Amino acid sequence: MSVPSIAPRRHRVVIIGSGFGGLFAAKHLKRADVDVTLIAKTTHHLFQPLLYQVATGILSVGEIAPATRMILRKQKNAEVLLGDVVGIDLKNKTVTSKLLDWERVTPFDSLIVAAGAQQSYFGNDHFEAFAPGMKTVDDALELRGRILGAFEAAEVTTSQAERQRRLTFVVVGAGPTGVEVVGQIAELAHRTLEGAFRTIDPSEARVILIEAAPAVLPPMGPKLGLKAQRRLEKMGVEVRLNTMVTNVDYMGLTVKEKDGTEHRIDCACKVWSAGVQASPLGRILAEQSDGTECDRAGRVVVEPDLTVKGHPHVFVVGDLMNVPGVPGQAQGAIQGAVYATKQIKADLKSDAPATRQPFKYFDKGSMATISRFNAVCQVGKLEFGGFLAWLAWLGLHLYYLVGSRNRLIAVISWFVTFLGRGRGQMAITERWVFARRAMDQVQERNNTPKAIG
Amino acid sequence: MSVPSIAPRRHRVVIIGSGFGGLFAAKHLKRADVDVTLIAKTTHHLFQPLLYQVATGILSVGEIAPATRMILRKQKNAEVLLGDVVGIDLKNKTVTSKLLDWERVTPFDSLIVAAGAQQSYFGNDHFEAFAPGMKTVDDALELRGRILGAFEAAEVTTSQAERQRRLTFVVVGAGPTGVEVVGQIAELAHRTLEGAFRTIDPSEARVILIEAAPAVLPPMGPKLGLKAQRRLEKMGVEVRLNTMVTNVDYMGLTVKEKDGTEHRIDCACKVWSAGVQASPLGRILAEQSDGTECDRAGRVVVEPDLTVKGHPHVFVVGDLMNVPGVPGQAQGAIQGAVYATKQIKADLKSDAPATRQPFKYFDKGSMATISRFNAVCQVGKLEFGGFLAWLAWLGLHLYYLVGSRNRLIAVISWFVTFLGRGRGQMAITERWVFARRAMDQVQERNNTPKAIG
């Protein structure tokens, strides 16, 4: 049942999404004479850059996913609603959200769409059951089960071939997330799990990083890419560049080298971090605009002021926007959100629509950790790696984590993990078992072989 | 495929379960001349007494569920295997474990069965989808979603009746777990969530505790029970004693007072902590014994030395054993496990089977927290409540938490929660949504009404 809402008394800004874009947009409207409604399909703000640490047992979900409602509790002009936005009506200025049997229509005067992106399999959606991505806390918990569970599965089997398959880990895609997760799998195998098993030697695990491009961390340039690659190789990671994944199934994956030869890699645990697909809300917006289009990844090719054509009050920010030169990272989302709120505030102050300066992205640089005490960092023309870059990573991530409690606990967890070798969050939930069952079902449909024993 | 194992060279003790019984049994065999195989269906040791704090957003899963393998890593005579034990063959002395497509047969010389108990619905298994229990980390994460999600659901509805239903919380069973979880729901409603919503006032939530017996915390005696009840009532909890639950469905539950009158309570979030059902392994053991029986809850009525009749090398400890006067708590499990390991070690030292002194339980007392700074505590004839009891609770639980990191983080979390009002683990996983869908399915089968809007 759709619930009609009462018309807002003040200018109402509706924000879709609670990621960096959505949260910063809400916060930057704190002192504005507007009512803010933030609608998101999770109750938390996800600090996505540290999701790989949840997947590899270092951090708990709570540390990187504080409740959005609690962050905004003291901002009296903001309300937070749980719901999955399924419709936007630009003509009638309403947003329709759903969750289970609740449905709600929320009217807006201005709209900021920060709905983000999901994993993309480039049309091969059947890969997903076997090689999940890492975009949500549930993804991370499932991956934790798959990674740690692979070692457990290797310990119980008596077949040598099957043991080797279970001890082979493949990460597809050498962007920051791929590099970080593959580095942590290598650290688990070589440091954390040392001496924890009786039948297998975890350090005999094969950890493979596959990338279609000719370099690791392609957007960071060849120099840092090579630095990262050398460091990963030193940690025991096999880096396979110029390599495409042509199939993924229960038993492993098929890859194609640049010269056209195809190989099989038998492996149990696969992680997909090779591409993103923007939220379907992008196309919903584009269809109703006066000519705005979406790119192949579903991102909205916005106007210079981040709006959709013909709707100067409808902004698209974050991973859902396509602005040349702006990477799909936290900084782009935050800057886009702050820009959008400034335009809304400026419009409210003038009778006539203000002339807008186009959005300009200020590149603060980018970074990726590779292992403990080691990262690569690029700020403008400055490129550096190693311990110094790792310290920069540490400081920056602590700064952006929400809440002093979360900062303190993250520091303790990192201390324990990087100086010692303990990981406090190795508990596996049942979700991993559900995921295994889903794999079995896909496999049965495809009628392809499955390991036993 | 079943995998034949090689016969053990040394006396092999197989332990089933990684709870207090299983873990302490393994640890107490550290210096014994035996090989230890611990088989459990989770990879963690669960500190069940604090599970309610995971369900109510205070602690993360990792703090109360360290990996069993990591705890025992340095104990060279112990191996840990992940698997769900589905069969025990007392004649051939083997244990069969399964997980997904792995199956394994492990031979034993001595066996310690510490497989614990699950929630019991006293034959009304259809209650479970609507009123889950709290026995596993997955249960706790699901309950976290149901509890916090009920407030979210109340915020989005526009129906006053439905809002009230979503703001009504019922906990069935006033044992320690029931009292602790109901107390924390009241704290969430009255303290933690204050000011976090715009439409609802969380403090208007109805929080109800239902108990069939005439007192709260029945085993702790009338004096402490009354103390706990008064404290709960002061926190805004409605305590309804002498009340039986006769039905549970999507919309709420039906209760029957002592005088036979039946009432409906409309409520969205129900928690079941009214009874336990022992692991099915109990009956498997009893069937193969020379006359050992199970009680109604499926617990094994063991011999005075905690063994099953005719099998002096097969011990049952923890929640699966029925020994008069021993409560189903951590202390009983630990003492039973230590006793069993002592008998095994004594047998190994003598050629003839040693004469065994019967197991004697030493009651160290019991306790339950009610709210921050308030608990009830009973040690022998000594009964006390209030702040002193809470300090005793604090010290004891810190002492038994495994790992200094977990202790430190628990202290920080408690500091933040009890002195401040922050809760660091309010993130909800998708499991809650799956649970809602499961409820919908049961409801459709039963063709009973469901709230909308």
Short mmCIF file of C-alpha atoms in Angstrom, two decimals, chain A residues 82 102, chain B residues 143-156 162-163 165-169 197 200 268-269 428 432 436:
data_model
loop_
_atom_site.label_atom_id
_atom_site.label_comp_id
_atom_site.label_asym_id
_atom_site.label_seq_id
_atom_site.Cartn_x
_atom_site.Cartn_y
_atom_site.Cartn_z
CA LEU A 82 15.06 2.83 5.96
CA TRP A 102 6.45 -1.17 3.69
CA LEU B 143 17.68 -10.65 16.64
CA ARG B 144 19.72 -7.46 16.36
CA GLY B 145 18.00 -6.86 13.04
CA ARG B 146 14.58 -7.68 14.45
CA ILE B 147 14.98 -5.45 17.51
CA LEU B 148 16.55 -2.41 15.82
CA GLY B 149 14.51 -3.04 12.66
CA ALA B 150 11.27 -2.82 14.65
CA PHE B 151 12.09 0.78 15.58
CA GLU B 152 12.94 1.53 11.93
CA ALA B 153 9.67 -0.05 10.82
CA ALA B 154 7.73 1.98 13.37
CA GLU B 155 9.35 5.19 12.04
CA VAL B 156 8.17 4.61 8.46
CA GLU B 162 0.68 -0.57 13.32
CA ARG B 163 3.24 1.82 14.84
CA ARG B 165 2.49 -2.98 17.25
CA ARG B 166 5.98 -2.41 15.88
CA LEU B 167 6.96 -0.66 19.10
CA THR B 168 5.88 -3.62 21.24
CA PHE B 169 8.60 -6.08 22.21
CA PHE B 197 13.96 9.24 15.52
CA ILE B 200 8.32 7.92 16.92
CA ALA B 268 6.29 -7.28 15.87
CA CYS B 269 9.42 -8.37 17.72
CA ILE B 428 22.11 -4.93 10.68
CA TRP B 432 17.04 -10.05 9.20
CA ARG B 436 11.21 -11.56 7.52
#
